[in-house]
Backbone as a ProteinNet text record, in pm:
[ID]
protein_1_A
[PRIMARY]
XXXXXXXXXXXXXXXXXXXXXXXXXXXXXXXXXXXXXXXXXXXXXXXXXXXXXXXXXXXXXXXXXXXXXXXXXXXXXXXXXXXXXXXXXXXXXXXXXXXXXXXXXXXXXXXXXXXXXXXXXXXXXXXXXXXXXXXXXXXXXXXXXXXXXXXXXX
[TERTIARY]
8425.9	8498	8565	8682.8	8755.1	8691.6	8730.7	8679	8738.5	8664.3	8715	8810.4	8900.2	8994.8	8924.6	8811.9	8738.2	8688	8642.8	8595.8	8710.7	8830.4	8946.6	8982.5	8984.1	9015.4	8914.9	8789	8684.8	8701.5	8737.2	8757.5	8876.2	8982.7	9100.7	9064	8997.7	8957.3	8864.1	8771.3	8676.9	8751.1	8849.3	8929.4	9005.5	9062.9	9137.3	9045.4	8927.3	8831.1	8789.9	8757.8	8715.3	8827.8	8950.6	9064.4	9085.8	9068.5	9091.4	8991.4	8874.9	8770.3	8770.4	8854.8	8854.9	8886.2	8823.2	8837.2	8942.6	9018.4	9126.7	9255.6	9371.3	9496.8	9509.2	9565	9590.1	9741.8	9790.7	9932.6	9945.4	10016.5	10040.1	10182.6	10200.4	10333.7	10356.7	10460.9	10499.2	10604.6	10571.9	10662.9	10726.8	10682.1	10736.8	10735.5	10655.4	10646	10505.8	10491	10363.2	10373.7	10326.7	10344.2	10218.6	10111.8	9988.3	9913.2	9807.7	9727.8	9674	9649.1	9600.5	9699.4	9826.7	9928.1	9906.2	9834	9804.2	9735	9644.5	9567.8	9657.7	9772.4	9863.1	9913.7	9920.8	9971.8	9879	9756.3	9658.5	9664.3	9778.8	9793.7	9845.8	9818.7	9880.4	10031.4	10071.8	10213.6	10229.2	10335.5	10365.8	10507	10516.4	10644.5	10678.7	10806.7	10847.4	10972.2	10969.9	11090	11197.9	11319.5	11433.2	11449.8	11415.6	11433.7	11304	11198.5	11071.1	11072.3	10975.4	10956.3	10809.7	10784.6	10649.7	10627.6	10535.7	10507.1	10370.7	10313.2	10183.9	10197.9	10321.3	10346.4	10479.2	10489.3	10616	10717.1	10846.8	10947	10933.5	10893.7	10873.6	10761.3	10653.4	10541.3	10579.1	10652.8	10698.7	10784.5	10882.3	10971.9	10894	10798	10716.6	10634.7	10580.2	10497.5	10584.2	10689.5	10769.8	10857.3	10924.4	11020.9	10982	10868.6	10826.6	10934.7	11003.7	11115.6	11126.4	11068.8	11068	11206.1	11305.1	11440.3	11509.5	11450.5	11510.3	11458.7	11430.8	11372.9	11460.3	11590.1	11679.5	11678.2	11685.5	11679.6	11545.8	11438.6	11305.3	11297.1	11347.1	11342.3	11415.1	11529.5	11604.2	11525.8	11461.2	11383.7	11256.8	11201	11073.8	11085.9	11204.6	11223.8	11133.1	11147.8	11057.8	11120.9	11246.5	11310.8	11272.3	11296.4	11265.2	11339.2	11466.8	11544.2	11488.3	11455.3	11397.4	11266.8	11181.4	11048.5	11054.1	11152.6	11171.6	11211.6	11303.6	11346.8	11231	11138.5	11023.4	10906.8	10924.7	10823.3	10697.7	10715.2	10604.1	10590.7	10705.8	10704.8	10768.2	10737.1	10784.6	10901	10916.9	11019.5	11061.6	11191.7	11246.1	11279.1	11228	11255.3	11370.9	11480.3	11599.1	11568	11629.2	11614.6	11751.3	11768.2	11898.5	11928.9	12057.1	12103.3	12117.6	12118.3	12142.3	12027.8	12015.9	11915.1	11775.8	11702.1	11571.6	11473.8	11466.5	11372.3	11414.1	11543	11593.4	11569.4	11594.5	11570.9	11424	11336.1	11192.1	11152.6	11203.8	11169.3	11219.9	11338.2	11391.5	11306.3	11266.3	11182.4	11047	10988.8	10859.9	10870.3	10979.8	11001.5	11014.5	11087.6	11102.8	10968.4	10888.5	10756.2	10666.6	10668.2	10586.4	10624.9	10754	10803.9	10756.9	10767.1	10726.2	10574.9	10497.5	10351.6	10311.9	10373.2	10343.8	10380.8	10493.2	10538.4	10437.2	10390	10293.1	10162.2	10116.6	9992.2	10007.1	10120.8	10145.8	10145.4	10207.9	10213	10074.4	9985.9	9857.3	9739.4	9762.9	9651.3	9567.8	9626.3	9552.7	9496.7	9513.5	9462	9310.7	9245.1	9100.8	9078.6	8955.5	8920.8	8959.2	8929.3	8961.4	9112.2	9189.8	9335.2	9391.2	9334.4	9378.1	9353.4	9234	9199	9285.3	9305.9	9388.8	9534.4	9584.9	9721.1	9738	9642.4	9646.5	9639.7	9553.4	9539	9670.5	9731.7	9856.7	9969.7	9973.2	10074.6	10062.7	9942.1	9918.2	9950.8	9913.3	9935.8	10084	10164.8	10306.2	10398.4	10343.1	10425.2	10490	10608	10671.4	10733.7	10780.6	10848.6	10789.2	10753.1	10691	10778.5	10798.7	10876.2	10792.6	10782.3	10711	10815.3	10796.4	10888.8	10839.1	10928	10890.2	10883.4
7906.9	7992.1	8106.7	8148.8	8260	8393	8495.2	8629.5	8685.4	8769	8840.3	8948.3	8991.4	9096.5	9224	9257.4	9377.8	9366.6	9246.8	9225.4	9241.3	9191.2	9205.3	9351.9	9428.3	9570.5	9644.4	9609.4	9671.5	9634.7	9509.9	9465.5	9538.4	9556.5	9628.3	9773.3	9838.9	9978.8	9992.4	9899.2	9902	9884.9	9793.7	9773.6	9900.6	9964.7	10088.8	10197.8	10208.5	10309.2	10284.1	10159.9	10127.8	10150.6	10111.6	10135.1	10284.2	10363.2	10507.3	10573.6	10514.2	10574	10523	10423.5	10369.7	10478.5	10468	10570.6	10534.1	10430.5	10386.4	10382.2	10391.6	10382.9	10248.2	10252.6	10132.4	10115.6	9998.9	9966.9	9849.4	9870.6	9764.7	9715.1	9583.6	9525	9429.7	9458.8	9372.4	9276.2	9146.8	9048.5	8953.3	8954.6	8862.2	8924.3	8867	8918.2	8967.5	9099.2	9160.1	9204.1	9120.3	9156.2	9126.7	9190.8	9182.2	9312.7	9330.1	9450.4	9466.8	9356.4	9360.9	9427.5	9428.9	9493.1	9644.4	9698.9	9843.1	9883.2	9798.5	9831.5	9848.2	9779.4	9793.3	9936.6	10007.5	10143.4	10244.2	10203.8	10295.6	10290	10259.5	10256.7	10390.7	10417.8	10534.9	10515.2	10392.4	10357.8	10224.7	10217.1	10094.4	10051.8	9933.1	9875.3	9765.1	9736.8	9634.5	9564.3	9431.9	9357.1	9387.1	9389.8	9431.8	9351.4	9223.8	9139.1	9113.1	9181.9	9165.1	9248.3	9220	9304.9	9343.4	9460.5	9516	9588.6	9538.3	9593.5	9543	9605.1	9557	9449	9418.1	9320.3	9252.5	9124.6	9054.4	9100.6	9090.7	9126.4	9042	8916.8	8831.2	8886.3	8927.2	8985	9115.9	9199.6	9327.9	9305.5	9213.6	9184.6	9128.4	9043.6	8985.4	9091.6	9185.4	9290.6	9392.8	9441	9548.9	9503.2	9389.2	9345.4	9214.6	9158	9027.5	8921.7	8935.3	8846.8	8830.7	8724	8704.2	8670.4	8646.2	8618	8745.6	8861.4	8988.9	9031.3	8932.3	8953.9	9042.2	9017.4	9095.7	9243.7	9269.6	9406.9	9472.4	9395.9	9446.7	9482.7	9395.7	9419.8	9548.5	9574.4	9697.2	9820.2	9815.3	9929.9	9953.4	9846.7	9856.2	9922	9929.1	9990.2	9923.8	9792.7	9719.1	9673.1	9712.3	9672	9767.4	9723.7	9806.1	9939.5	9937.3	10062.3	10157	10102.2	10185.8	10249.3	10169.6	10217	10314.5	10298	10394.1	10529.9	10529.3	10654.9	10723.7	10645.9	10701.1	10735.9	10715.1	10743.5	10657.1	10538.9	10444.2	10369.2	10339.8	10276.2	10370.9	10346.2	10435.7	10380.4	10249.1	10189.3	10055.4	10030.3	9900.2	9823	9701.9	9614.3	9522.5	9534.5	9452	9304.5	9220.1	9075	9016	8969.5	8915	8783.4	8758.9	8632.4	8530	8404.6	8300.9	8203	8144	8043.4	8094.8	8014.7	8059	8093.2	8008	8033.8	8157	8168.9	8285.1	8413.5	8409.3	8525.7	8564.3	8465	8490.8	8562	8514.6	8576.4	8720.3	8746	8883.1	8975.2	8926.4	9006.8	9032.5	8929.4	8944.6	9048.8	9046	9142.5	9284.3	9299.3	9430	9482.7	9393.8	9435	9478.2	9402.3	9436.3	9574.6	9599.5	9728.4	9842.3	9824	9927.9	9951.5	9845.2	9857.9	9933.2	9898.1	9967.7	10115.9	10145.4	10283.6	10363.2	10304.9	10372.7	10395.8	10296	10310.9	10422.1	10425.8	10530.8	10668.9	10680.3	10808.5	10856.2	10761.9	10798.4	10790.2	10746.9	10719.2	10841.4	10957.9	11077.6	11157	11105.1	11175.5	11156.5	11259.1	11249.3	11163.9	11122.5	11046.1	11125.2	11252.6	11337.5	11343.3	11352.8	11357.5	11224.8	11114.7	10982.2	10968.2	11005.1	10995.5	11091.2	11212.2	11310.6	11264.5	11205.6	11152.4	11046.8	10957.6	10851	10911	11009.8	11076.5	11143.2	11217	11286.1	11187	11078.8	10974.6	10923.7	10892.3	10838.5	10942.7	11067.9	11174.3	11207.2	11183.5	11221.1	11107.6	10997.1	10884.8	10918.6	10863.4	10869.2	11002.7	11009.7	11128.9	11164.9	11288.7	11333.7	11437.7	11420.4	11518.3	11559.7	11690.2	11741.6	11763	11695.2	11706.1	11810.4	11891.5	11995.3	11938.9
8225.2	8132.7	8206.5	8155.7	8215.9	8179.9	8253.9	8227.2	8099.1	8031.1	7914.6	7961.6	7873.4	7908.6	7951.7	7886.6	7924.4	8067.9	8105.4	8241.3	8340.6	8305.2	8392.6	8411.7	8303.1	8311.9	8398.2	8382.4	8463.4	8611	8637.2	8775.8	8839.2	8762.1	8812.7	8842.6	8748.2	8768.5	8887.7	8901.1	9013	9145.9	9149.2	9270.8	9307.6	9206.8	9232.4	9285	9226	9270.7	9415.4	9447.5	9584.2	9684.3	9649.2	9738.2	9761.2	9657.7	9671	9763.9	9782.1	9866.2	10009.6	10042.1	10178	10279.8	10395.9	10499.3	10603.2	10574.1	10662.2	10579.8	10645.4	10570.5	10498.4	10378.2	10299.3	10287.5	10329.2	10319.2	10223.7	10113	10014.6	10030	10013.2	10025.8	9909	9830.5	9719.2	9772.7	9773.1	9833.5	9733.5	9609.3	9511	9374.1	9286	9149.8	9124.4	9119.4	9083.5	8939	8847.2	8705.7	8625	8665	8588.1	8606.8	8529	8543.3	8684.5	8752.1	8889.6	8984.5	8947	9030.5	9039.8	8943.4	8947	9076.6	9123.1	9243.5	9365.5	9368.5	9482.8	9497.2	9386.3	9389.2	9453.4	9483.1	9541.2	9694	9747.6	9892.8	9943.4	10071	10133.3	10137.7	10161.4	10162.8	10090.1	10011	9938	9976.9	10033.2	10072.3	9972.7	9957.1	9861.1	9910.3	9904.8	9939.7	9835.7	9881	9800	9670.2	9670.5	9552	9476	9512.2	9441.9	9314.6	9226.8	9109.2	9102.2	9045.5	9043.5	8911.8	8832.7	8701.6	8657.4	8557.5	8507.9	8402.7	8364	8259	8287.7	8258.3	8277.5	8172.6	8203	8102.2	7974.2	7989.2	7871.6	7783.6	7847.3	7773.7	7706.5	7777.4	7723.3	7599.6	7609.8	7497.2	7378.7	7407.1	7299.1	7227.6	7303	7242.7	7169.1	7235.5	7178.7	7062.8	7080	6980	6910.6	6947.5	6893.7	6917.3	7035	7065.4	7217.6	7269.5	7414.8	7470.7	7385.4	7434.8	7484.6	7458.7	7501.3	7639.5	7722.3	7854.6	7943	7945	8031.6	7990.6	7861.7	7811	7846.6	7832.7	7865.9	8014.1	8099.5	8243.9	8280.7	8216.2	8244.1	8201	8087.9	8037.7	8120.1	8176.2	8247.9	8385	8441.2	8573.7	8677.6	8695.9	8783.6	8914.6	8939.6	9064.3	9177.6	9297.5	9414.2	9408.9	9370.9	9364	9258.3	9140.7	9034.8	9081.3	9139.7	9178.7	9296.2	9381.5	9490.7	9433	9336.6	9273.2	9201.5	9144.4	9073.6	9167.1	9296.7	9398.4	9383.4	9324.9	9315.5	9447.6	9509.4	9641.3	9741.9	9869.4	9974.9	10054.7	10053.9	10139.6	10081.4	10083	10042.1	10168.9	10176.7	10291.1	10253.9	10325.4	10298.7	10322.9	10240.2	10253.6	10286.1	10408.7	10448.2	10376.5	10355.7	10296.9	10408.6	10370.1	10468.9	10479.9	10597.8	10626.2	10589.4	10513.3	10462.8	10575	10676.3	10785.9	10865.8	10891.1	10965.6	10886.1	10755.4	10669.6	10669.4	10659.1	10661.1	10789.9	10902	11030.3	11039.1	10985.1	10986.1	10898.2	10780.8	10691.8	10758.1	10819	10887	10998.3	11071.9	11180.4	11123.9	11013.2	10949.4	10900	10837.8	10789.6	10905	11012	11129.2	11182	11190.1	11240.1	11148.2	11016.9	10921.7	10926.3	10935.3	10943.2	11069.8	11180.9	11306.5	11297.5	11232.6	11216.6	11133	11024.9	10937.8	11012.8	11084.6	11161.2	11264.8	11330.7	11430.2	11364.9	11246.2	11175.3	11132	11102.2	11043	11139.7	11259.9	11351.9	11388.5	11386.6	11425.9	11307.7	11186.9	11069.2	11058	11009.6	10984.5	10859.3	10838.5	10718.8	10594.1	10594.1	10479.2	10454.3	10562.3	10549	10497	10540.7	10493.6	10344.2	10301.1	10159.1	10076.6	10124.8	10053.9	10047.2	10154.4	10157	10047.3	10037.8	9936.7	9796	9777	9648.4	9607.7	9698.8	9669.4	9640.9	9715	9690.7	9548.4	9507.1	9373.1	9265.6	9288.9	9191.1	9171.9	9275	9269	9225.4	9181.6	9134.8	9002	8983.9	8853.9	8821.2	8700.3	8652.9	8518	8503.2	8379.7	8314	8184.7	8109	7989.4	7969	7852.4	7742.7	7632.8	7521	7423.3	7372.9	7276.7	7136.9
[MASK]
++++++++++++++++++++++++++++++++++++++++++++++++++++++++++++++++++++++++++++++++++++++++++++++++++++++++++++++++++++++++++++++++++++++++++++++++++++++++++

């Protein structure tokens, strides 16, 4: 039997809690479609990278449209409102870096993306290598706290 929704939520929260307490830098990379509650845990990284054509959200656009409008055919409209593209998420400070995806031969493109990811990972490790455990944890905490945009409405 599959897990109950409550168990899934607890597992996600537990994963986020454990990631937040790690004493080493956490680098998350969104490479395809992250569209479930489990995607929340990716946000608890010191740095979050995302491929340019990936999407990252806690719910698929189809699910969003079905819940909000009871009409899954409004997927495109839902996707625009959800702000799930790399550019949207970079502007909201959810991700730290967009990794370009070159056009062309699939194998050649894969190798270029892999090389770009390796370079970014090495850069992050170099930036964080001299931080204390406390600084690493605080960096991750501040990153998470500063995500998104908040407006107080009167």
